[in-house]
GROMACS .gro file of C-alpha atoms in nm:
model
  152
    1MET     CA    1  -2.268   2.742   1.648
    2SER     CA    2  -2.029   2.447   1.606
    3LYS     CA    3  -2.138   2.108   1.483
    4ILE     CA    4  -1.942   1.781   1.498
    5VAL     CA    5  -2.001   1.535   1.216
    6ARG     CA    6  -1.875   1.184   1.292
    7GLY     CA    7  -1.823   0.893   1.055
    8ASN     CA    8  -1.640   0.563   1.046
    9GLY     CA    9  -1.274   0.660   1.092
   10PHE     CA   10  -1.321   1.037   1.053
   11ALA     CA   11  -1.478   1.342   1.210
   12ALA     CA   12  -1.539   1.699   1.096
   13VAL     CA   13  -1.612   2.011   1.298
   14THR     CA   14  -1.803   2.291   1.125
   15GLN     CA   15  -1.809   2.649   1.250
   16THR     CA   16  -2.016   2.935   1.111
   17THR     CA   17  -1.788   3.216   0.994
   18THR     CA   18  -2.038   3.505   0.976
   19GLY     CA   19  -2.341   3.616   1.179
   20GLN     CA   20  -2.572   3.352   1.318
   21ASP     CA   21  -2.865   3.482   1.113
   22TYR     CA   22  -2.677   3.493   0.779
   23PRO     CA   23  -2.415   3.215   0.760
   24ALA     CA   24  -2.224   3.271   0.439
   25ALA     CA   25  -1.971   2.993   0.481
   26GLN     CA   26  -1.841   2.742   0.729
   27ALA     CA   27  -1.489   2.648   0.829
   28VAL     CA   28  -1.425   2.273   0.845
   29ALA     CA   29  -1.161   2.082   1.042
   30LEU     CA   30  -1.099   1.727   0.919
   31THR     CA   31  -0.940   1.456   1.129
   32ASP     CA   32  -0.756   1.142   1.019
   33GLY     CA   33  -0.948   0.900   1.243
   34ASP     CA   34  -0.691   0.922   1.522
   35ASN     CA   35  -0.811   1.267   1.631
   36ASN     CA   36  -0.528   1.441   1.445
   37VAL     CA   37  -0.638   1.745   1.248
   38LEU     CA   38  -0.533   1.722   0.883
   39SER     CA   39  -0.356   2.032   0.765
   40LEU     CA   40  -0.393   2.190   0.425
   41ALA     CA   41  -0.073   2.205   0.224
   42GLY     CA   42  -0.100   2.466  -0.049
   43GLY     CA   43  -0.479   2.459  -0.020
   44ALA     CA   44  -0.513   2.085  -0.083
   45LEU     CA   45  -0.573   1.794   0.150
   46PRO     CA   46  -0.305   1.526   0.153
   47VAL     CA   47  -0.417   1.232  -0.059
   48SER     CA   48  -0.281   0.897  -0.162
   49SER     CA   49  -0.325   0.718  -0.491
   50GLY     CA   50  -0.138   0.412  -0.377
   51SER     CA   51  -0.106   0.152  -0.107
   52GLY     CA   52   0.165  -0.021   0.088
   53PRO     CA   53   0.432  -0.109   0.138
   54TYR     CA   54   0.318  -0.455   0.240
   55THR     CA   55   0.548  -0.738   0.348
   56SER     CA   56   0.485  -1.046   0.135
   57LEU     CA   57   0.802  -1.242   0.223
   58ASN     CA   58   0.935  -1.189   0.575
   59ALA     CA   59   1.283  -1.340   0.615
   60ALA     CA   60   1.181  -1.639   0.402
   61THR     CA   61   1.420  -1.936   0.424
   62SER     CA   62   1.265  -2.157   0.155
   63THR     CA   63   1.107  -2.113  -0.186
   64GLY     CA   64   0.736  -2.053  -0.232
   65PRO     CA   65   0.479  -1.775  -0.257
   66GLY     CA   66   0.447  -1.511   0.012
   67ALA     CA   67   0.143  -1.347   0.165
   68VAL     CA   68  -0.122  -1.220  -0.076
   69THR     CA   69  -0.229  -0.856  -0.044
   70ASP     CA   70  -0.574  -0.738  -0.151
   71LEU     CA   71  -0.522  -0.384  -0.281
   72GLY     CA   72  -0.896  -0.316  -0.247
   73VAL     CA   73  -0.913  -0.180  -0.601
   74VAL     CA   74  -0.743  -0.259  -0.930
   75ARG     CA   75  -0.405  -0.081  -0.952
   76SER     CA   76  -0.167  -0.071  -1.247
   77SER     CA   77   0.170   0.039  -1.105
   78HIS     CA   78   0.366  -0.190  -0.871
   79THR     CA   79   0.705  -0.189  -0.697
   80LEU     CA   80   0.891  -0.484  -0.546
   81GLN     CA   81   1.175  -0.423  -0.299
   82THR     CA   82   1.387  -0.719  -0.193
   83SER     CA   83   1.656  -0.760   0.072
   84THR     CA   84   1.863  -1.059   0.177
   85THR     CA   85   2.075  -1.186   0.466
   86GLY     CA   86   2.326  -1.471   0.478
   87ALA     CA   87   2.497  -1.392   0.144
   88PRO     CA   88   2.296  -1.620  -0.087
   89THR     CA   89   2.457  -1.702  -0.425
   90GLY     CA   90   2.127  -1.737  -0.610
   91VAL     CA   91   1.797  -1.554  -0.557
   92THR     CA   92   1.492  -1.508  -0.778
   93VAL     CA   93   1.183  -1.329  -0.653
   94THR     CA   94   0.888  -1.266  -0.881
   95LEU     CA   95   0.627  -1.000  -0.819
   96GLU     CA   96   0.300  -1.164  -0.914
   97GLY     CA   97  -0.049  -1.024  -0.963
   98SER     CA   98  -0.401  -1.144  -1.025
   99LEU     CA   99  -0.756  -1.015  -1.056
  100ALA     CA  100  -0.874  -1.295  -0.824
  101ALA     CA  101  -0.741  -1.383  -0.478
  102THR     CA  102  -0.674  -1.742  -0.580
  103GLY     CA  103  -0.510  -1.670  -0.916
  104PRO     CA  104  -0.420  -1.735  -1.184
  105TRP     CA  105  -0.098  -1.548  -1.103
  106VAL     CA  106   0.101  -1.360  -1.368
  107THR     CA  107   0.456  -1.228  -1.333
  108LEU     CA  108   0.471  -0.849  -1.316
  109ALA     CA  109   0.844  -0.808  -1.240
  110THR     CA  110   1.144  -1.022  -1.144
  111SER     CA  111   1.441  -0.962  -0.913
  112THR     CA  112   1.752  -1.180  -0.936
  113SER     CA  113   1.973  -0.969  -0.711
  114THR     CA  114   2.157  -1.160  -0.437
  115THR     CA  115   2.186  -0.843  -0.226
  116GLY     CA  116   1.842  -0.691  -0.283
  117ASP     CA  117   1.702  -0.432  -0.520
  118VAL     CA  118   1.391  -0.254  -0.644
  119GLN     CA  119   1.192  -0.359  -0.951
  120SER     CA  120   0.884  -0.188  -1.096
  121ALA     CA  121   0.600  -0.278  -1.329
  122THR     CA  122   0.355  -0.037  -1.492
  123GLY     CA  123   0.050  -0.093  -1.707
  124LYS     CA  124  -0.033  -0.418  -1.525
  125ALA     CA  125  -0.383  -0.387  -1.377
  126VAL     CA  126  -0.439  -0.631  -1.087
  127ARG     CA  127  -0.617  -0.629  -0.752
  128TYR     CA  128  -0.409  -0.892  -0.567
  129VAL     CA  129  -0.028  -0.902  -0.540
  130ARG     CA  130   0.229  -1.130  -0.383
  131ALA     CA  131   0.601  -1.203  -0.398
  132ASN     CA  132   0.712  -1.554  -0.491
  133LEU     CA  133   1.059  -1.679  -0.397
  134THR     CA  134   1.144  -1.926  -0.673
  135VAL     CA  135   1.521  -1.962  -0.621
  136LEU     CA  136   1.727  -1.946  -0.299
  137THR     CA  137   2.070  -2.111  -0.303
  138GLY     CA  138   2.407  -2.085  -0.129
  139GLY     CA  139   2.513  -1.864   0.155
  140THR     CA  140   2.491  -1.921   0.528
  141ALA     CA  141   2.129  -1.950   0.648
  142PRO     CA  142   2.008  -1.705   0.382
  143THR     CA  143   1.678  -1.519   0.412
  144VAL     CA  144   1.479  -1.305   0.170
  145THR     CA  145   1.235  -1.025   0.254
  146ALA     CA  146   1.008  -0.871  -0.010
  147LEU     CA  147   0.796  -0.556   0.023
  148ILE     CA  148   0.532  -0.450  -0.231
  149ALA     CA  149   0.377  -0.109  -0.296
  150SER     CA  150   0.114  -0.035  -0.560
  151GLY     CA  151  -0.033   0.280  -0.711
  152SER     CA  152  -0.275   0.399  -0.974
   0.00000   0.00000   0.00000
C-alpha cells in the first residue's frame, strides 16, 4: 500500500517492499517541491551548505550600499563577484557583513578591479551581507554589478 506524505514545499511517497502482513522496509521517493523526484547520487541526497548567489548591486551607477541579503543562518564563508560596464577608471566594492539587519557593517572583502573579479572571505561569521560601492570614477556611463554567495 502506498502512502503520500505532504509537507510545506516537499512530498514523499512510501511503498511497502515486502508482503503486506510483514513490511520489512519501505522505499521512499522525495520531491523538491516542484514535483521533481530527487535522485540519489552515490547513495546520498543532494544537499547544499550554502546560499546564493544573490545580486546586491545591479548595474549601479552611483556609490552606496546595495541590497541586504538575510542568509537565514550565520555563515562564515563568503564570495563577492563584481563586473563592470563602461570602462570605469576607478572602482571599489566592499563585501560587508553584520549579525543584525541594520548593522553595524564590517568589511569582509574588497574588490578594486575596474573590470570585475572574485574576492573571498573565510572565518567571518555573519547573517546579513551586502555589497557597498564606495568608489566609481571615469569611463563612459559606468555600471557595477555585484553578486554574493555564502557558505558554511
